[in-house]
mmCIF file of C-alpha atoms in Angstrom:
data_model
loop_
_atom_site.group_PDB
_atom_site.id
_atom_site.type_symbol
_atom_site.label_atom_id
_atom_site.label_comp_id
_atom_site.label_asym_id
_atom_site.label_seq_id
_atom_site.Cartn_x
_atom_site.Cartn_y
_atom_site.Cartn_z
ATOM 1 C CA MET A 1 -10.611 3.404 30.302
ATOM 2 C CA LEU A 2 -11.008 4.457 26.699
ATOM 3 C CA LEU A 3 -14.457 5.128 25.272
ATOM 4 C CA ILE A 4 -15.075 4.437 21.606
ATOM 5 C CA ARG A 5 -18.190 5.706 19.847
ATOM 6 C CA CYS A 6 -19.928 3.053 17.767
ATOM 7 C CA PRO A 7 -21.904 4.798 14.973
ATOM 8 C CA TRP A 8 -24.940 2.631 15.829
ATOM 9 C CA CYS A 9 -24.700 2.074 19.613
ATOM 10 C CA GLY A 10 -22.962 5.165 20.953
ATOM 11 C CA ASP A 11 -20.108 5.333 23.462
ATOM 12 C CA ARG A 12 -18.885 2.004 24.817
ATOM 13 C CA GLU A 13 -15.771 0.739 26.629
ATOM 14 C CA GLU A 14 -12.810 -0.228 24.472
ATOM 15 C CA THR A 15 -13.043 -3.853 25.632
ATOM 16 C CA GLU A 16 -16.140 -4.258 23.448
ATOM 17 C CA PHE A 17 -14.245 -3.511 20.249
ATOM 18 C CA GLY A 18 -11.811 -5.245 17.968
ATOM 19 C CA TYR A 19 -9.199 -3.558 15.798
ATOM 20 C CA GLY A 20 -9.306 -4.303 12.082
ATOM 21 C CA GLY A 21 -6.287 -2.465 10.738
ATOM 22 C CA GLN A 22 -5.938 0.342 8.238
ATOM 23 C CA ALA A 23 -9.141 1.562 6.576
ATOM 24 C CA HIS A 24 -9.644 2.260 2.894
ATOM 25 C CA VAL A 25 -7.189 -0.322 1.558
ATOM 26 C CA ALA A 26 -8.529 -1.157 -1.879
ATOM 27 C CA TYR A 27 -8.421 -4.724 -3.179
ATOM 28 C CA PRO A 28 -6.083 -4.907 -6.193
ATOM 29 C CA PRO A 29 -8.100 -4.731 -9.438
ATOM 30 C CA SER A 30 -6.054 -7.491 -11.138
ATOM 31 C CA ALA A 31 -4.971 -9.608 -8.193
ATOM 32 C CA GLU A 32 -4.183 -12.614 -10.390
ATOM 33 C CA GLN A 33 -1.515 -10.586 -12.194
ATOM 34 C CA LEU A 34 0.373 -9.536 -9.060
ATOM 35 C CA SER A 35 3.791 -10.945 -8.334
ATOM 36 C CA ASP A 36 4.389 -12.638 -4.988
ATOM 37 C CA ASP A 37 6.150 -9.520 -3.729
ATOM 38 C CA GLU A 38 3.266 -7.258 -4.838
ATOM 39 C CA TRP A 39 0.732 -9.606 -3.212
ATOM 40 C CA ALA A 40 2.738 -9.667 0.021
ATOM 41 C CA GLN A 41 2.899 -5.878 -0.098
ATOM 42 C CA TYR A 42 -0.901 -5.723 -0.354
ATOM 43 C CA LEU A 43 -1.477 -8.269 2.430
ATOM 44 C CA PHE A 44 1.099 -7.347 5.033
ATOM 45 C CA PHE A 45 2.354 -3.788 4.612
ATOM 46 C CA ARG A 46 0.346 -0.889 5.988
ATOM 47 C CA ASP A 47 0.992 2.744 6.759
ATOM 48 C CA ASN A 48 2.204 3.566 10.254
ATOM 49 C CA PRO A 49 1.818 7.343 10.609
ATOM 50 C CA LYS A 50 2.307 9.482 13.658
ATOM 51 C CA GLY A 51 -0.940 11.443 13.875
ATOM 52 C CA PRO A 52 -4.469 10.983 12.485
ATOM 53 C CA PHE A 53 -4.956 7.554 10.933
ATOM 54 C CA ALA A 54 -8.061 5.948 9.371
ATOM 55 C CA GLU A 55 -8.748 2.514 10.876
ATOM 56 C CA ARG A 56 -11.385 -0.225 10.787
ATOM 57 C CA TRP A 57 -13.033 -1.319 14.026
ATOM 58 C CA VAL A 58 -15.720 -3.848 14.882
ATOM 59 C CA HIS A 59 -18.141 -3.588 17.804
ATOM 60 C CA ALA A 60 -17.593 -7.259 18.644
ATOM 61 C CA ALA A 61 -19.449 -7.319 21.984
ATOM 62 C CA GLY A 62 -22.286 -5.115 20.762
ATOM 63 C CA CYS A 63 -23.961 -4.791 17.384
ATOM 64 C CA ARG A 64 -21.087 -6.709 15.704
ATOM 65 C CA ARG A 65 -20.897 -4.160 12.887
ATOM 66 C CA TRP A 66 -17.759 -2.803 11.262
ATOM 67 C CA PHE A 67 -17.088 0.915 11.057
ATOM 68 C CA ASN A 68 -14.240 3.301 10.343
ATOM 69 C CA ALA A 69 -12.577 5.695 12.730
ATOM 70 C CA VAL A 70 -9.920 8.359 12.501
ATOM 71 C CA ARG A 71 -7.699 7.992 15.565
ATOM 72 C CA HIS A 72 -4.686 10.052 16.527
ATOM 73 C CA THR A 73 -1.959 7.437 16.985
ATOM 74 C CA VAL A 74 -0.042 9.478 19.560
ATOM 75 C CA SER A 75 -2.825 10.710 21.861
ATOM 76 C CA ASN A 76 -5.227 7.788 21.184
ATOM 77 C CA GLU A 77 -8.016 10.350 20.655
ATOM 78 C CA PHE A 78 -10.784 9.241 18.321
ATOM 79 C CA ILE A 79 -11.269 12.224 16.020
ATOM 80 C CA SER A 80 -14.273 10.838 14.162
ATOM 81 C CA VAL A 81 -16.159 7.602 13.562
ATOM 82 C CA TYR A 82 -18.228 6.859 10.478
ATOM 83 C CA ARG A 83 -20.083 4.022 8.845
ATOM 84 C CA PRO A 84 -18.644 2.185 5.847
ATOM 85 C CA GLY A 85 -19.351 4.137 2.687
ATOM 86 C CA GLU A 86 -19.463 7.441 4.539
ATOM 87 C CA LYS A 87 -16.726 10.054 4.701
ATOM 88 C CA PRO A 88 -15.236 11.190 8.016
ATOM 89 C CA ALA A 89 -16.431 14.481 9.477
ATOM 90 C CA GLY A 90 -14.092 17.330 8.635
ATOM 91 C CA GLY A 91 -12.454 15.458 5.742
ATOM 92 C CA ALA A 92 -9.867 13.711 7.949
ATOM 93 C CA ALA A 93 -8.278 10.509 6.604
#
C-alpha cells in the first residue's frame, strides 16, 4: 500500500488519488499559431525521466483538489507535495 500526502487532508491510501500527468506544462502563448505537429507535441509528448519528476495529482475520493508532487519514478517515493502556485520544498522539480 502506498500512502500519498494530500496537502489539505494528510496521508491517504493511493486508491483515493488520480494521476494527472506532468506538472508545470505551460499552455502555449499563441496556440492558434501552432502547426499541427507543434500542437500534437504540446498535447501528447511529456518528459519521462528516471528520478525525481513533478506530477499533478487529484484527491478524487477526498477533497477533490488538485496538487503537485515530486515523485521519484524508480522508487515511487513521494519527495514532496505542494499546492498549485507553491514551489516544492527543497527546490526539487
